[in-house]
Coordinates of C-alpha atoms in Angstrom, one line a residue:
M465 CA 178.5 70.4 134.7
G466 CA 177.8 72.9 132.1
I467 CA 180.0 75.1 133.8
L468 CA 183.3 72.6 134.2
M469 CA 182.8 72.0 130.3
R470 CA 183.0 75.4 129.4
I471 CA 185.6 76.0 131.3
L472 CA 187.2 73.2 129.6
A473 CA 186.7 74.6 126.7
S474 CA 187.8 78.1 127.1
I475 CA 191.4 76.7 128.3
T476 CA 191.3 74.1 124.8
T477 CA 190.3 77.6 122.7
V478 CA 193.1 79.3 124.4
Y479 CA 195.6 76.6 124.0
M480 CA 194.9 76.0 120.5
I481 CA 195.4 79.9 119.8
L482 CA 198.4 79.7 121.3
L483 CA 199.6 77.0 119.2
F484 CA 198.7 78.7 116.2
L485 CA 200.7 81.6 117.6
R486 CA 203.8 78.8 117.9
I487 CA 203.0 77.2 114.2
M488 CA 203.4 80.7 112.8
L489 CA 206.4 81.7 114.3
T490 CA 207.7 78.7 112.9
W491 CA 207.3 80.0 109.5
F492 CA 208.8 83.4 109.8
N493 CA 212.4 84.3 111.0
S494 CA 212.2 87.6 113.0
P495 CA 213.5 89.2 115.5
F496 CA 210.8 88.7 117.1
T497 CA 211.3 84.6 117.3
L498 CA 213.4 85.1 120.1
G499 CA 213.1 85.9 123.7
R500 CA 211.2 84.8 127.1
T501 CA 208.3 85.1 125.4
T502 CA 208.7 82.6 122.5
E503 CA 210.4 80.4 125.0
L504 CA 207.2 80.3 127.5
L505 CA 205.2 79.5 124.2
S506 CA 207.5 77.0 123.3
S507 CA 207.6 75.3 126.6
I508 CA 203.9 75.2 126.9
T509 CA 202.6 73.9 123.1
D510 CA 206.1 72.4 122.3
P511 CA 205.6 69.1 123.8
Y512 CA 202.4 68.8 122.6
L513 CA 203.5 69.4 118.6
N514 CA 205.9 67.2 119.0
W515 CA 204.0 64.2 120.1
F516 CA 202.4 64.3 116.9
H517 CA 205.8 65.2 115.0
R518 CA 206.9 61.9 115.7
F519 CA 204.8 60.4 112.9
P520 CA 206.4 59.9 109.8
Q521 CA 202.7 59.4 108.0
L522 CA 202.0 62.9 108.7
R523 CA 205.3 64.5 107.3
T524 CA 206.8 64.6 103.7
E525 CA 209.9 65.7 102.4
L526 CA 208.4 69.1 101.4
M527 CA 205.6 69.6 104.3
D528 CA 205.0 68.5 107.5
F529 CA 201.1 68.3 108.6
S530 CA 201.6 67.4 112.3
P531 CA 200.5 71.1 113.3
V532 CA 197.6 70.4 110.9
A533 CA 196.8 66.8 112.9
A534 CA 197.5 68.6 116.7
L535 CA 195.2 71.8 115.6
A536 CA 192.3 68.8 114.5
V537 CA 192.7 66.6 117.0
L538 CA 192.1 69.2 119.9
A539 CA 189.6 70.9 117.7
L540 CA 187.7 67.7 118.2
V541 CA 188.1 67.7 122.2
N542 CA 186.7 70.9 122.4
N543 CA 183.6 70.2 120.3
I544 CA 183.3 67.1 122.3
F545 CA 183.2 69.6 126.1
L546 CA 181.2 72.7 124.1
T547 CA 178.7 69.7 123.2
I548 CA 178.5 68.2 126.4
A549 CA 178.3 72.0 128.2
V550 CA 175.2 72.4 125.7
Y551 CA 173.1 69.1 125.6
G552 CA 174.4 67.5 129.4
R553 CA 175.3 64.7 127.4
I554 CA 177.5 63.0 124.4
T555 CA 176.2 59.7 123.0
L556 CA 178.6 57.8 119.8
G557 CA 176.7 59.3 117.3
I558 CA 177.9 63.0 118.1
I559 CA 180.9 61.5 118.9
L560 CA 181.6 60.4 115.7
S561 CA 180.1 63.5 113.9
M562 CA 182.9 65.2 115.4
L563 CA 185.3 63.1 114.5
L564 CA 183.8 63.0 110.8
S565 CA 184.3 66.9 111.0
S566 CA 187.5 67.2 112.3
V567 CA 189.2 64.8 110.0
W568 CA 187.8 66.4 106.9
S569 CA 188.7 70.1 108.3
A570 CA 192.3 68.8 108.1
I571 CA 191.3 67.4 104.6
A572 CA 189.7 70.4 103.7
F573 CA 192.7 73.1 104.5
V574 CA 195.2 70.6 102.7
L575 CA 193.2 71.2 99.6
S576 CA 192.2 74.9 100.5
F577 CA 196.3 75.1 100.4
F578 CA 197.0 73.8 97.4
I579 CA 194.1 76.0 95.9
V580 CA 195.3 79.0 96.9
I581 CA 199.0 78.5 95.8
L582 CA 197.7 76.8 92.8
V583 CA 195.7 79.8 91.7
I584 CA 198.7 82.1 93.0
R585 CA 201.0 79.8 90.3
F586 CA 198.3 80.1 87.3
I587 CA 198.4 84.1 87.9
A588 CA 202.1 84.2 88.0
Y589 CA 202.7 81.8 84.7
T590 CA 199.8 84.0 82.7
L591 CA 201.4 86.8 83.6
G592 CA 204.8 85.7 82.5
S593 CA 206.8 85.9 86.0
N594 CA 209.9 84.6 86.4
N595 CA 209.4 81.0 86.5
V596 CA 213.0 80.4 88.0
H597 CA 212.2 82.5 91.7
P598 CA 213.2 80.3 94.0
I599 CA 209.6 80.8 95.3
W600 CA 207.6 79.9 92.1
R601 CA 210.2 76.6 92.7
A602 CA 209.2 76.2 95.9
I603 CA 205.5 76.2 95.0
D604 CA 206.3 74.2 91.9
A605 CA 208.2 71.0 93.8
L606 CA 205.7 71.4 96.4
S607 CA 202.1 71.0 93.9
K608 CA 204.3 68.7 91.3
P609 CA 202.8 65.3 93.1
M610 CA 199.0 67.1 93.4
L611 CA 199.4 68.0 89.6
Y612 CA 200.7 64.4 88.1
R613 CA 198.4 62.8 90.2
V614 CA 195.3 64.8 88.9
N615 CA 196.6 65.3 85.4
R616 CA 197.3 61.6 85.3
L617 CA 193.3 61.1 86.2
I618 CA 192.0 63.2 84.1
F619 CA 194.3 63.3 80.8
R620 CA 195.5 59.7 81.0
D621 CA 198.6 59.6 79.0
R622 CA 197.7 62.8 76.7
L623 CA 200.4 65.9 77.0
V624 CA 198.6 68.7 78.0
T625 CA 200.4 72.1 78.9
Y626 CA 201.1 72.9 82.1
K627 CA 198.9 75.9 82.5
T628 CA 196.5 73.3 81.3
G629 CA 197.4 71.0 84.0
I630 CA 197.2 74.1 86.9
F631 CA 193.6 75.2 85.6
T632 CA 192.4 71.3 85.7
T633 CA 193.9 71.0 89.2
V634 CA 192.4 73.7 90.7
V635 CA 188.8 72.9 89.2
V636 CA 189.5 69.1 90.6
L637 CA 190.4 70.4 94.0
L638 CA 187.2 73.1 94.4
A639 CA 185.2 70.4 93.4
L640 CA 186.5 68.3 95.4
R641 CA 186.8 70.6 98.4
I642 CA 182.6 71.7 97.6
L643 CA 181.2 68.7 97.3
G644 CA 183.5 67.1 100.5
A645 CA 181.7 69.6 102.5
V646 CA 178.1 68.9 101.4
I647 CA 178.5 65.0 101.9
I648 CA 180.3 65.5 104.9
S649 CA 177.3 67.9 106.5
L650 CA 174.7 65.3 105.2
L651 CA 176.6 62.1 106.9
S652 CA 177.3 64.5 110.3
N653 CA 173.8 65.2 110.6
L654 CA 172.8 62.2 110.3
L655 CA 175.7 60.7 112.9
I656 CA 173.9 63.4 115.4
R657 CA 170.4 62.1 115.1
L658 CA 171.4 58.3 116.3
P659 CA 169.7 57.5 119.5
F660 CA 173.0 56.0 121.0

């Protein structure tokens, strides 16, 4: 049983790597995105990715989070295989712990993504970069909903500068990222200890 679970865990790990490569290729228009290798990669990964893409809840006008969900589910399955391989059994507590960790991983990824792009935007804005450049307009459009929600929560109806809004949002998201990681870690450990 242990050997079989390790083999299945290895297969899912390799498939996760292939999924990541496929996702990366969709981000860049390069001469290497065409050809037999890419077609083979697409035929292996696209059916799985497309299954998640059909859920409108995972997509917005500017972002498609379905690949994140696809990777999170596969990571959960991979963790189940590894747990059975190590402990020889699986309990409801362990499954709930891994499910919680997988959901948090997806949320943490989104938080980290917004933190990174907002830090980059803050630096560029501070240095007086060209605000009409397409890349900054894209980042502004992407981050605007997050900035609006955080600033409305913190400042209510008070008017603040764009720079202050970005800085505040980064601090809030960073605090959520750190605090969330601590809470999820504690909850996961409690779930693992459940006797059933």
